[in-house]
């Protein structure tokens, strides 16, 4: 799925790049003021100035020196004079650069106001992921929007500054990675290091903590006797779903214990994996204190050096013996702390946060802010066999760590009651889109532990109340109440629900999530037995919200035991009502990575015998996912393998780029997204050879609901139910952000799961589809319902680019139109 980033850049920014290459250079020859295009000007021994006169981008520079030493950095500062965030792109070429993938393309998001951006000039990688070799030939700095109000004030190259006297600064990691300014790069072959060592290089973090060395048993560094201050950076950032998960760790320096940790598995989950949920963004601290500082693994301790040697022993699990940087300095030295301050400034500059200004209210308030259909009597309209999602907002002029909040379920006049589930919004930093280079502060993390709720005057507190309306519920009017008691003040708010005398049909169209267990079930053997229970809890949540398909975490069918597990997981999925088409996203790809096609075919044949006569969901085997052109031949070969007369397995594949179009005819199920043209016409053209589903569209509420119906696509899958990137509460620690609809918890199956607010949006899409189904059913006996369907169809374009302009209010109005038609029955 990660190739979506590259495709987005190519699609939206390539025209700007071409403008620079073809147009800007011509303008340079016509007018000197069009661009600042200069040779190096020496500012100081450690700086070389590139930009001699402030101006708007684009900026182009041709390098006239061969290479830059480790620790050198490109520093760009200026002003975003517009009133909104802007994107600035920094591109570097070398003599081998010929296209997007062979260049360095770094995107920065600028908030309004001043900015300073820093790009290391060593250890770079091209967009293809390959090391980017020096010497560099050209630098391009340009905006995604060329007339965006960006002013470049200074562009310079800074060499590493000299260390203070009697100070040692070591940056451990790969020899191909950039060192932090002032630090000496130390690779695995250093004489300082002992142990069976592995270099780690991660995609996230600054040049100090992005890389490091695991498996170190000791460091021995000659140093003068006396008392010194030792500072260490000790946290591996992790990668994708993986976070190092050691339970014991000790670091001892010349007899002084620097770190001594012992966790049970449960303690590690609570105190490390879920640490980020303990505080709230904008309330308990800024992005650095809640994320950057927390994930540095920084520790400082005074130690005694004797016999002319600094000896550091590391004990514990392999990943526990990790170090990314070290500073040794006099007791009154400030280099380590200054490094932390530099890291803080860079972190906050790199990750622009959109945080709308909020002023605390004069008094306590409780307000209904739900966006649902109401009738003229202010009753929320809802059909049976569904869930009504309501939202209420509390604002408080003062903090309250223990407010009393009671949500009474709605009751009818004769005492019948509907059940409710209540969560509250926890404020956290997150990316507005998986590949975004900026952050937002949002209360999208919906927590079910209502006993932990607090009020703050820095942010409003929102309650997310779900009213469960079962199929057997009596139609009629119900009234509920919310009671808030804070700081001696009581607030009451009534809400009213009108249950309509109609049961929504079960969703016929496949709509659902890719789903994996929380990663730590795979990390600790003692927890493996809980995986099935945890998965059942997730499936129950999906089924209760009307979802109709899932892409489950099926095992690789390479052994008899794993094939039996494969069957058991399919049975589990079916028990929760997911008995239609099921996407097997990973198992075949994993199987082909470890075996030849011939051996893989033999394993699949054995699985086929087990599947026979089982009446299990129909499996569609994913054989490609947004593939590169050089894999097409292998993909076609795999397709032939699965369609072989002895197997006859169904295949599936994901397309997000027109360059992949030739694969459209190789699969039985084609999943497409907005990376290619998504229109009713294009979908029907693809349907001549395959079933067509949509996946990972920008607005899932619309894409998985009304547009899915309007476009004639046959299903929808959204990435991902549970896929945190490393730390689940750090949005910056990967190439892409965390993509979760269901949050991890210490309990394998809590009474109510923590969810992301986008889960409710996708649930609303299922309700929209079920209402459309209801109209279709009724149109069979009443042509006026068919007219209503036709009228709704006219309101929704069959082209995604146009349809995506529909607002949430538009969708509510359409739903109201359906409800009123049902009520009037004419």
PDB file of C-alpha atoms in Angstrom, residues 544-798:
ATOM      1  CA  UNK A 544     -22.616  -5.713  15.054  1.00  0.00           C
ATOM      2  CA  UNK A 545     -21.997  -2.616  12.939  1.00  0.00           C
ATOM      3  CA  UNK A 546     -23.313  -4.156   9.756  1.00  0.00           C
ATOM      4  CA  UNK A 547     -20.049  -4.866   7.948  1.00  0.00           C
ATOM      5  CA  UNK A 548     -20.348  -7.697   5.475  1.00  0.00           C
ATOM      6  CA  UNK A 549     -16.815  -8.772   4.563  1.00  0.00           C
ATOM      7  CA  UNK A 550     -13.331  -8.876   6.002  1.00  0.00           C
ATOM      8  CA  UNK A 551      -9.801  -9.595   4.778  1.00  0.00           C
ATOM      9  CA  UNK A 552      -8.697 -11.791   7.695  1.00  0.00           C
ATOM     10  CA  UNK A 553      -5.199 -12.656   8.910  1.00  0.00           C
ATOM     11  CA  UNK A 554      -5.026 -16.051   7.228  1.00  0.00           C
ATOM     12  CA  UNK A 555      -1.810 -18.048   7.807  1.00  0.00           C
ATOM     13  CA  UNK A 556       0.621 -19.164   5.119  1.00  0.00           C
ATOM     14  CA  UNK A 557      -0.637 -22.627   4.087  1.00  0.00           C
ATOM     15  CA  UNK A 558       2.823 -24.237   3.928  1.00  0.00           C
ATOM     16  CA  UNK A 559       2.410 -27.026   6.519  1.00  0.00           C
ATOM     17  CA  UNK A 560      -0.325 -29.406   7.564  1.00  0.00           C
ATOM     18  CA  UNK A 561      -0.763 -27.489  10.841  1.00  0.00           C
ATOM     19  CA  UNK A 562      -0.992 -24.103   9.132  1.00  0.00           C
ATOM     20  CA  UNK A 563      -3.509 -25.448   6.613  1.00  0.00           C
ATOM     21  CA  UNK A 564      -5.685 -26.701   9.458  1.00  0.00           C
ATOM     22  CA  UNK A 565      -5.375 -23.263  11.087  1.00  0.00           C
ATOM     23  CA  UNK A 566      -6.378 -21.699   7.754  1.00  0.00           C
ATOM     24  CA  UNK A 567      -9.604 -23.753   7.792  1.00  0.00           C
ATOM     25  CA  UNK A 568     -10.320 -22.874  11.434  1.00  0.00           C
ATOM     26  CA  UNK A 569      -9.942 -19.163  10.740  1.00  0.00           C
ATOM     27  CA  UNK A 570     -12.343 -19.390   7.820  1.00  0.00           C
ATOM     28  CA  UNK A 571     -14.844 -21.148  10.081  1.00  0.00           C
ATOM     29  CA  UNK A 572     -14.410 -18.397  12.669  1.00  0.00           C
ATOM     30  CA  UNK A 573     -15.073 -15.717  10.054  1.00  0.00           C
ATOM     31  CA  UNK A 574     -18.177 -17.547   8.871  1.00  0.00           C
ATOM     32  CA  UNK A 575     -19.537 -17.879  12.439  1.00  0.00           C
ATOM     33  CA  UNK A 576     -19.760 -14.097  12.601  1.00  0.00           C
ATOM     34  CA  UNK A 577     -21.725 -13.891   9.354  1.00  0.00           C
ATOM     35  CA  UNK A 578     -18.916 -13.159   6.898  1.00  0.00           C
ATOM     36  CA  UNK A 579     -19.821 -15.941   4.483  1.00  0.00           C
ATOM     37  CA  UNK A 580     -19.461 -14.246   1.086  1.00  0.00           C
ATOM     38  CA  UNK A 581     -16.322 -13.309  -0.848  1.00  0.00           C
ATOM     39  CA  UNK A 582     -13.218 -13.136   1.351  1.00  0.00           C
ATOM     40  CA  UNK A 583      -9.904 -11.598   0.299  1.00  0.00           C
ATOM     41  CA  UNK A 584      -6.811 -13.611   1.277  1.00  0.00           C
ATOM     42  CA  UNK A 585      -4.458 -10.639   1.189  1.00  0.00           C
ATOM     43  CA  UNK A 586      -1.098 -12.015   2.376  1.00  0.00           C
ATOM     44  CA  UNK A 587      -0.874 -15.841   2.520  1.00  0.00           C
ATOM     45  CA  UNK A 588      -0.143 -16.568  -1.135  1.00  0.00           C
ATOM     46  CA  UNK A 589       2.423 -13.780  -1.410  1.00  0.00           C
ATOM     47  CA  UNK A 590       4.192 -15.108   1.687  1.00  0.00           C
ATOM     48  CA  UNK A 591       4.064 -18.654   0.321  1.00  0.00           C
ATOM     49  CA  UNK A 592       5.668 -17.616  -2.974  1.00  0.00           C
ATOM     50  CA  UNK A 593       8.402 -15.730  -1.147  1.00  0.00           C
ATOM     51  CA  UNK A 594       9.595 -18.926   0.523  1.00  0.00           C
ATOM     52  CA  UNK A 595       8.857 -21.565  -2.126  1.00  0.00           C
ATOM     53  CA  UNK A 596       8.936 -22.107  -5.857  1.00  0.00           C
ATOM     54  CA  UNK A 597       5.684 -21.995  -7.805  1.00  0.00           C
ATOM     55  CA  UNK A 598       5.787 -25.782  -8.132  1.00  0.00           C
ATOM     56  CA  UNK A 599       6.120 -26.326  -4.371  1.00  0.00           C
ATOM     57  CA  UNK A 600       3.564 -23.615  -3.637  1.00  0.00           C
ATOM     58  CA  UNK A 601       1.135 -25.283  -6.037  1.00  0.00           C
ATOM     59  CA  UNK A 602       1.534 -28.565  -4.156  1.00  0.00           C
ATOM     60  CA  UNK A 603       0.710 -26.841  -0.846  1.00  0.00           C
ATOM     61  CA  UNK A 604      -2.333 -25.172  -2.377  1.00  0.00           C
ATOM     62  CA  UNK A 605      -3.511 -28.505  -3.742  1.00  0.00           C
ATOM     63  CA  UNK A 606      -3.433 -29.970  -0.228  1.00  0.00           C
ATOM     64  CA  UNK A 607      -5.357 -26.967   1.064  1.00  0.00           C
ATOM     65  CA  UNK A 608      -7.920 -27.380  -1.677  1.00  0.00           C
ATOM     66  CA  UNK A 609      -8.649 -30.922  -0.498  1.00  0.00           C
ATOM     67  CA  UNK A 610      -9.329 -29.599   3.004  1.00  0.00           C
ATOM     68  CA  UNK A 611     -11.599 -26.851   1.664  1.00  0.00           C
ATOM     69  CA  UNK A 612     -13.651 -29.291  -0.366  1.00  0.00           C
ATOM     70  CA  UNK A 613     -17.268 -29.721   0.794  1.00  0.00           C
ATOM     71  CA  UNK A 614     -16.703 -27.444   3.813  1.00  0.00           C
ATOM     72  CA  UNK A 615     -19.166 -24.728   2.682  1.00  0.00           C
ATOM     73  CA  UNK A 616     -16.745 -22.003   3.727  1.00  0.00           C
ATOM     74  CA  UNK A 617     -16.509 -18.425   2.391  1.00  0.00           C
ATOM     75  CA  UNK A 618     -15.198 -18.106  -1.155  1.00  0.00           C
ATOM     76  CA  UNK A 619     -11.520 -17.163  -1.115  1.00  0.00           C
ATOM     77  CA  UNK A 620      -9.984 -14.656  -3.540  1.00  0.00           C
ATOM     78  CA  UNK A 621      -6.181 -14.915  -3.431  1.00  0.00           C
ATOM     79  CA  UNK A 622      -4.344 -11.601  -3.750  1.00  0.00           C
ATOM     80  CA  UNK A 623      -1.538 -11.961  -6.302  1.00  0.00           C
ATOM     81  CA  UNK A 624      -0.489  -8.317  -6.622  1.00  0.00           C
ATOM     82  CA  UNK A 625      -0.772  -5.059  -4.709  1.00  0.00           C
ATOM     83  CA  UNK A 626       0.033  -1.819  -6.563  1.00  0.00           C
ATOM     84  CA  UNK A 627       2.882  -3.590  -8.427  1.00  0.00           C
ATOM     85  CA  UNK A 628       5.918  -2.188 -10.200  1.00  0.00           C
ATOM     86  CA  UNK A 629       6.237  -2.917 -13.929  1.00  0.00           C
ATOM     87  CA  UNK A 630       9.152  -5.320 -13.532  1.00  0.00           C
ATOM     88  CA  UNK A 631       6.925  -7.745 -11.576  1.00  0.00           C
ATOM     89  CA  UNK A 632       4.191  -8.088 -14.213  1.00  0.00           C
ATOM     90  CA  UNK A 633       5.612 -11.242 -15.790  1.00  0.00           C
ATOM     91  CA  UNK A 634       5.802 -13.063 -12.446  1.00  0.00           C
ATOM     92  CA  UNK A 635       2.273 -11.932 -11.559  1.00  0.00           C
ATOM     93  CA  UNK A 636       0.882 -13.374 -14.781  1.00  0.00           C
ATOM     94  CA  UNK A 637       2.692 -16.623 -14.088  1.00  0.00           C
ATOM     95  CA  UNK A 638       1.158 -16.781 -10.615  1.00  0.00           C
ATOM     96  CA  UNK A 639      -2.285 -16.137 -12.092  1.00  0.00           C
ATOM     97  CA  UNK A 640      -1.821 -19.086 -14.438  1.00  0.00           C
ATOM     98  CA  UNK A 641      -0.778 -21.268 -11.501  1.00  0.00           C
ATOM     99  CA  UNK A 642      -3.965 -20.536  -9.556  1.00  0.00           C
ATOM    100  CA  UNK A 643      -6.222 -20.910 -12.582  1.00  0.00           C
ATOM    101  CA  UNK A 644      -4.673 -24.278 -13.406  1.00  0.00           C
ATOM    102  CA  UNK A 645      -7.275 -26.980 -14.043  1.00  0.00           C
ATOM    103  CA  UNK A 646      -6.392 -28.831 -10.846  1.00  0.00           C
ATOM    104  CA  UNK A 647      -6.678 -25.736  -8.626  1.00  0.00           C
ATOM    105  CA  UNK A 648      -9.163 -23.290 -10.143  1.00  0.00           C
ATOM    106  CA  UNK A 649      -8.617 -20.777  -7.332  1.00  0.00           C
ATOM    107  CA  UNK A 650     -10.048 -17.275  -7.616  1.00  0.00           C
ATOM    108  CA  UNK A 651      -7.513 -14.420  -7.779  1.00  0.00           C
ATOM    109  CA  UNK A 652      -7.501 -10.757  -6.787  1.00  0.00           C
ATOM    110  CA  UNK A 653      -5.249  -7.741  -7.231  1.00  0.00           C
ATOM    111  CA  UNK A 654      -4.963  -4.041  -6.337  1.00  0.00           C
ATOM    112  CA  UNK A 655      -4.517  -1.304  -8.955  1.00  0.00           C
ATOM    113  CA  UNK A 656      -3.781   2.330  -8.126  1.00  0.00           C
ATOM    114  CA  UNK A 657      -1.996   3.516 -11.263  1.00  0.00           C
ATOM    115  CA  UNK A 658      -2.854   3.539 -14.951  1.00  0.00           C
ATOM    116  CA  UNK A 659       0.553   1.962 -15.693  1.00  0.00           C
ATOM    117  CA  UNK A 660      -0.742  -1.247 -14.082  1.00  0.00           C
ATOM    118  CA  UNK A 661      -3.745  -1.488 -16.433  1.00  0.00           C
ATOM    119  CA  UNK A 662      -2.464  -4.513 -18.370  1.00  0.00           C
ATOM    120  CA  UNK A 663      -2.983  -6.634 -15.228  1.00  0.00           C
ATOM    121  CA  UNK A 664      -6.704  -5.861 -15.112  1.00  0.00           C
ATOM    122  CA  UNK A 665      -7.568  -9.011 -17.031  1.00  0.00           C
ATOM    123  CA  UNK A 666      -5.460 -11.367 -14.909  1.00  0.00           C
ATOM    124  CA  UNK A 667      -7.750 -11.560 -11.864  1.00  0.00           C
ATOM    125  CA  UNK A 668     -11.291 -12.511 -10.941  1.00  0.00           C
ATOM    126  CA  UNK A 669     -11.527  -9.646  -8.447  1.00  0.00           C
ATOM    127  CA  UNK A 670     -10.002  -6.239  -9.131  1.00  0.00           C
ATOM    128  CA  UNK A 671      -9.641  -3.681  -6.343  1.00  0.00           C
ATOM    129  CA  UNK A 672      -9.132  -0.101  -7.522  1.00  0.00           C
ATOM    130  CA  UNK A 673      -8.832   3.308  -5.895  1.00  0.00           C
ATOM    131  CA  UNK A 674      -8.629   6.975  -6.841  1.00  0.00           C
ATOM    132  CA  UNK A 675      -5.088   6.545  -8.168  1.00  0.00           C
ATOM    133  CA  UNK A 676      -6.778   5.609 -11.441  1.00  0.00           C
ATOM    134  CA  UNK A 677      -9.962   6.936 -12.985  1.00  0.00           C
ATOM    135  CA  UNK A 678     -12.917   5.846 -10.843  1.00  0.00           C
ATOM    136  CA  UNK A 679     -16.137   6.349 -12.758  1.00  0.00           C
ATOM    137  CA  UNK A 680     -19.153   4.210 -13.490  1.00  0.00           C
ATOM    138  CA  UNK A 681     -18.013   3.969 -17.103  1.00  0.00           C
ATOM    139  CA  UNK A 682     -14.470   2.818 -16.255  1.00  0.00           C
ATOM    140  CA  UNK A 683     -15.762   0.349 -13.667  1.00  0.00           C
ATOM    141  CA  UNK A 684     -18.201  -1.227 -16.100  1.00  0.00           C
ATOM    142  CA  UNK A 685     -15.400  -1.557 -18.624  1.00  0.00           C
ATOM    143  CA  UNK A 686     -13.303  -3.450 -16.054  1.00  0.00           C
ATOM    144  CA  UNK A 687     -16.293  -5.585 -15.089  1.00  0.00           C
ATOM    145  CA  UNK A 688     -16.194  -7.239 -18.511  1.00  0.00           C
ATOM    146  CA  UNK A 689     -13.348  -9.378 -17.127  1.00  0.00           C
ATOM    147  CA  UNK A 690     -13.496  -9.105 -13.324  1.00  0.00           C
ATOM    148  CA  UNK A 691     -15.583  -8.186 -10.343  1.00  0.00           C
ATOM    149  CA  UNK A 692     -14.594  -4.684  -9.200  1.00  0.00           C
ATOM    150  CA  UNK A 693     -14.289  -3.415  -5.634  1.00  0.00           C
ATOM    151  CA  UNK A 694     -13.077  -0.056  -4.384  1.00  0.00           C
ATOM    152  CA  UNK A 695     -10.450   0.254  -1.649  1.00  0.00           C
ATOM    153  CA  UNK A 696      -8.734   2.950   0.426  1.00  0.00           C
ATOM    154  CA  UNK A 697     -10.600   5.903  -1.012  1.00  0.00           C
ATOM    155  CA  UNK A 698     -10.066   9.361   0.572  1.00  0.00           C
ATOM    156  CA  UNK A 699     -13.629   9.715   1.968  1.00  0.00           C
ATOM    157  CA  UNK A 700     -14.691   6.235   3.142  1.00  0.00           C
ATOM    158  CA  UNK A 701     -18.141   7.351   4.360  1.00  0.00           C
ATOM    159  CA  UNK A 702     -19.039   8.425   0.823  1.00  0.00           C
ATOM    160  CA  UNK A 703     -16.893   5.961  -1.136  1.00  0.00           C
ATOM    161  CA  UNK A 704     -18.091   2.859   0.737  1.00  0.00           C
ATOM    162  CA  UNK A 705     -21.688   4.018   0.782  1.00  0.00           C
ATOM    163  CA  UNK A 706     -23.605   6.174  -1.648  1.00  0.00           C
ATOM    164  CA  UNK A 707     -20.839   6.409  -4.245  1.00  0.00           C
ATOM    165  CA  UNK A 708     -20.232   2.664  -4.137  1.00  0.00           C
ATOM    166  CA  UNK A 709     -23.867   2.176  -5.121  1.00  0.00           C
ATOM    167  CA  UNK A 710     -23.807   4.951  -7.697  1.00  0.00           C
ATOM    168  CA  UNK A 711     -20.588   3.762  -9.357  1.00  0.00           C
ATOM    169  CA  UNK A 712     -21.810   0.163  -9.811  1.00  0.00           C
ATOM    170  CA  UNK A 713     -18.714  -1.174  -8.019  1.00  0.00           C
ATOM    171  CA  UNK A 714     -19.455  -4.417  -6.202  1.00  0.00           C
ATOM    172  CA  UNK A 715     -17.654  -4.046  -2.874  1.00  0.00           C
ATOM    173  CA  UNK A 716     -15.347  -1.984  -0.675  1.00  0.00           C
ATOM    174  CA  UNK A 717     -12.341  -2.780   1.556  1.00  0.00           C
ATOM    175  CA  UNK A 718     -10.559  -0.309   3.806  1.00  0.00           C
ATOM    176  CA  UNK A 719      -6.975  -0.544   5.062  1.00  0.00           C
ATOM    177  CA  UNK A 720      -6.645  -1.273   7.968  1.00  0.00           C
ATOM    178  CA  UNK A 721      -8.516  -2.561  11.029  1.00  0.00           C
ATOM    179  CA  UNK A 722      -5.337  -2.804  13.086  1.00  0.00           C
ATOM    180  CA  UNK A 723      -2.051  -1.707  11.561  1.00  0.00           C
ATOM    181  CA  UNK A 724      -0.036   0.593  13.797  1.00  0.00           C
ATOM    182  CA  UNK A 725       3.346   1.630  12.460  1.00  0.00           C
ATOM    183  CA  UNK A 726       5.737   0.680  15.303  1.00  0.00           C
ATOM    184  CA  UNK A 727       4.464   2.644  18.337  1.00  0.00           C
ATOM    185  CA  UNK A 728       0.657   2.931  17.989  1.00  0.00           C
ATOM    186  CA  UNK A 729       0.635   6.419  19.524  1.00  0.00           C
ATOM    187  CA  UNK A 730       3.515   7.943  17.563  1.00  0.00           C
ATOM    188  CA  UNK A 731       2.259   9.280  14.202  1.00  0.00           C
ATOM    189  CA  UNK A 732       5.785  10.132  13.024  1.00  0.00           C
ATOM    190  CA  UNK A 733       7.631   6.823  13.336  1.00  0.00           C
ATOM    191  CA  UNK A 734       7.206   5.487   9.824  1.00  0.00           C
ATOM    192  CA  UNK A 735       7.115   6.336   6.166  1.00  0.00           C
ATOM    193  CA  UNK A 736       3.337   6.346   6.598  1.00  0.00           C
ATOM    194  CA  UNK A 737       1.214   7.115   9.618  1.00  0.00           C
ATOM    195  CA  UNK A 738      -0.696   4.679  11.793  1.00  0.00           C
ATOM    196  CA  UNK A 739      -3.778   3.334  10.042  1.00  0.00           C
ATOM    197  CA  UNK A 740      -6.138   1.929  12.643  1.00  0.00           C
ATOM    198  CA  UNK A 741      -9.860   1.589  12.924  1.00  0.00           C
ATOM    199  CA  UNK A 742      -9.585  -0.402  16.171  1.00  0.00           C
ATOM    200  CA  UNK A 743      -7.024   0.555  18.837  1.00  0.00           C
ATOM    201  CA  UNK A 744      -4.925  -1.907  20.848  1.00  0.00           C
ATOM    202  CA  UNK A 745      -5.749  -2.536  24.486  1.00  0.00           C
ATOM    203  CA  UNK A 746      -4.227  -4.505  27.344  1.00  0.00           C
ATOM    204  CA  UNK A 747      -7.358  -6.658  27.564  1.00  0.00           C
ATOM    205  CA  UNK A 748      -7.771  -9.234  24.801  1.00  0.00           C
ATOM    206  CA  UNK A 749     -11.521  -8.641  24.621  1.00  0.00           C
ATOM    207  CA  UNK A 750     -12.801  -5.673  26.635  1.00  0.00           C
ATOM    208  CA  UNK A 751     -16.521  -5.057  26.967  1.00  0.00           C
ATOM    209  CA  UNK A 752     -16.202  -2.134  24.547  1.00  0.00           C
ATOM    210  CA  UNK A 753     -13.264  -1.698  22.194  1.00  0.00           C
ATOM    211  CA  UNK A 754     -11.449   1.585  21.684  1.00  0.00           C
ATOM    212  CA  UNK A 755     -11.943   2.747  18.098  1.00  0.00           C
ATOM    213  CA  UNK A 756     -10.985   5.546  15.745  1.00  0.00           C
ATOM    214  CA  UNK A 757     -13.776   7.931  14.793  1.00  0.00           C
ATOM    215  CA  UNK A 758     -13.330   6.823  11.181  1.00  0.00           C
ATOM    216  CA  UNK A 759     -14.834   3.481  12.260  1.00  0.00           C
ATOM    217  CA  UNK A 760     -18.122   5.303  12.852  1.00  0.00           C
ATOM    218  CA  UNK A 761     -17.835   7.001   9.450  1.00  0.00           C
ATOM    219  CA  UNK A 762     -17.472   3.644   7.715  1.00  0.00           C
ATOM    220  CA  UNK A 763     -20.386   2.317   9.758  1.00  0.00           C
ATOM    221  CA  UNK A 764     -22.512   5.215   8.488  1.00  0.00           C
ATOM    222  CA  UNK A 765     -21.640   4.096   4.939  1.00  0.00           C
ATOM    223  CA  UNK A 766     -23.128   0.652   5.655  1.00  0.00           C
ATOM    224  CA  UNK A 767     -26.346   2.290   6.868  1.00  0.00           C
ATOM    225  CA  UNK A 768     -26.557   4.371   3.699  1.00  0.00           C
ATOM    226  CA  UNK A 769     -26.183   1.227   1.581  1.00  0.00           C
ATOM    227  CA  UNK A 770     -28.792  -0.677   3.599  1.00  0.00           C
ATOM    228  CA  UNK A 771     -31.252   2.200   3.161  1.00  0.00           C
ATOM    229  CA  UNK A 772     -30.641   2.091  -0.591  1.00  0.00           C
ATOM    230  CA  UNK A 773     -31.282  -1.669  -0.481  1.00  0.00           C
ATOM    231  CA  UNK A 774     -34.536  -1.008   1.365  1.00  0.00           C
ATOM    232  CA  UNK A 775     -35.657   1.416  -1.336  1.00  0.00           C
ATOM    233  CA  UNK A 776     -34.770  -1.145  -3.992  1.00  0.00           C
ATOM    234  CA  UNK A 777     -36.816  -3.816  -2.211  1.00  0.00           C
ATOM    235  CA  UNK A 778     -39.799  -1.523  -1.870  1.00  0.00           C
ATOM    236  CA  UNK A 779     -39.544  -0.352  -5.488  1.00  0.00           C
ATOM    237  CA  UNK A 780     -40.440  -3.867  -6.614  1.00  0.00           C
ATOM    238  CA  UNK A 781     -44.010  -3.276  -5.464  1.00  0.00           C
ATOM    239  CA  UNK A 782     -44.169   0.531  -5.530  1.00  0.00           C
ATOM    240  CA  UNK A 783     -42.748   2.455  -8.517  1.00  0.00           C
ATOM    241  CA  UNK A 784     -42.675   5.674  -6.463  1.00  0.00           C
ATOM    242  CA  UNK A 785     -39.755   4.240  -4.491  1.00  0.00           C
ATOM    243  CA  UNK A 786     -38.003   3.708  -7.800  1.00  0.00           C
ATOM    244  CA  UNK A 787     -38.521   7.390  -8.526  1.00  0.00           C
ATOM    245  CA  UNK A 788     -36.896   8.215  -5.187  1.00  0.00           C
ATOM    246  CA  UNK A 789     -33.903   6.083  -6.126  1.00  0.00           C
ATOM    247  CA  UNK A 790     -33.634   7.870  -9.445  1.00  0.00           C
ATOM    248  CA  UNK A 791     -33.777  11.232  -7.693  1.00  0.00           C
ATOM    249  CA  UNK A 792     -30.977  10.244  -5.311  1.00  0.00           C
ATOM    250  CA  UNK A 793     -28.927   8.956  -8.215  1.00  0.00           C
ATOM    251  CA  UNK A 794     -29.106  12.388  -9.845  1.00  0.00           C
ATOM    252  CA  UNK A 795     -27.656  13.969  -6.687  1.00  0.00           C
ATOM    253  CA  UNK A 796     -24.518  11.794  -6.767  1.00  0.00           C
ATOM    254  CA  UNK A 797     -22.132  11.967  -9.689  1.00  0.00           C
ATOM    255  CA  UNK A 798     -20.917   8.663 -11.113  1.00  0.00           C
TER     256      UNK A 798
END
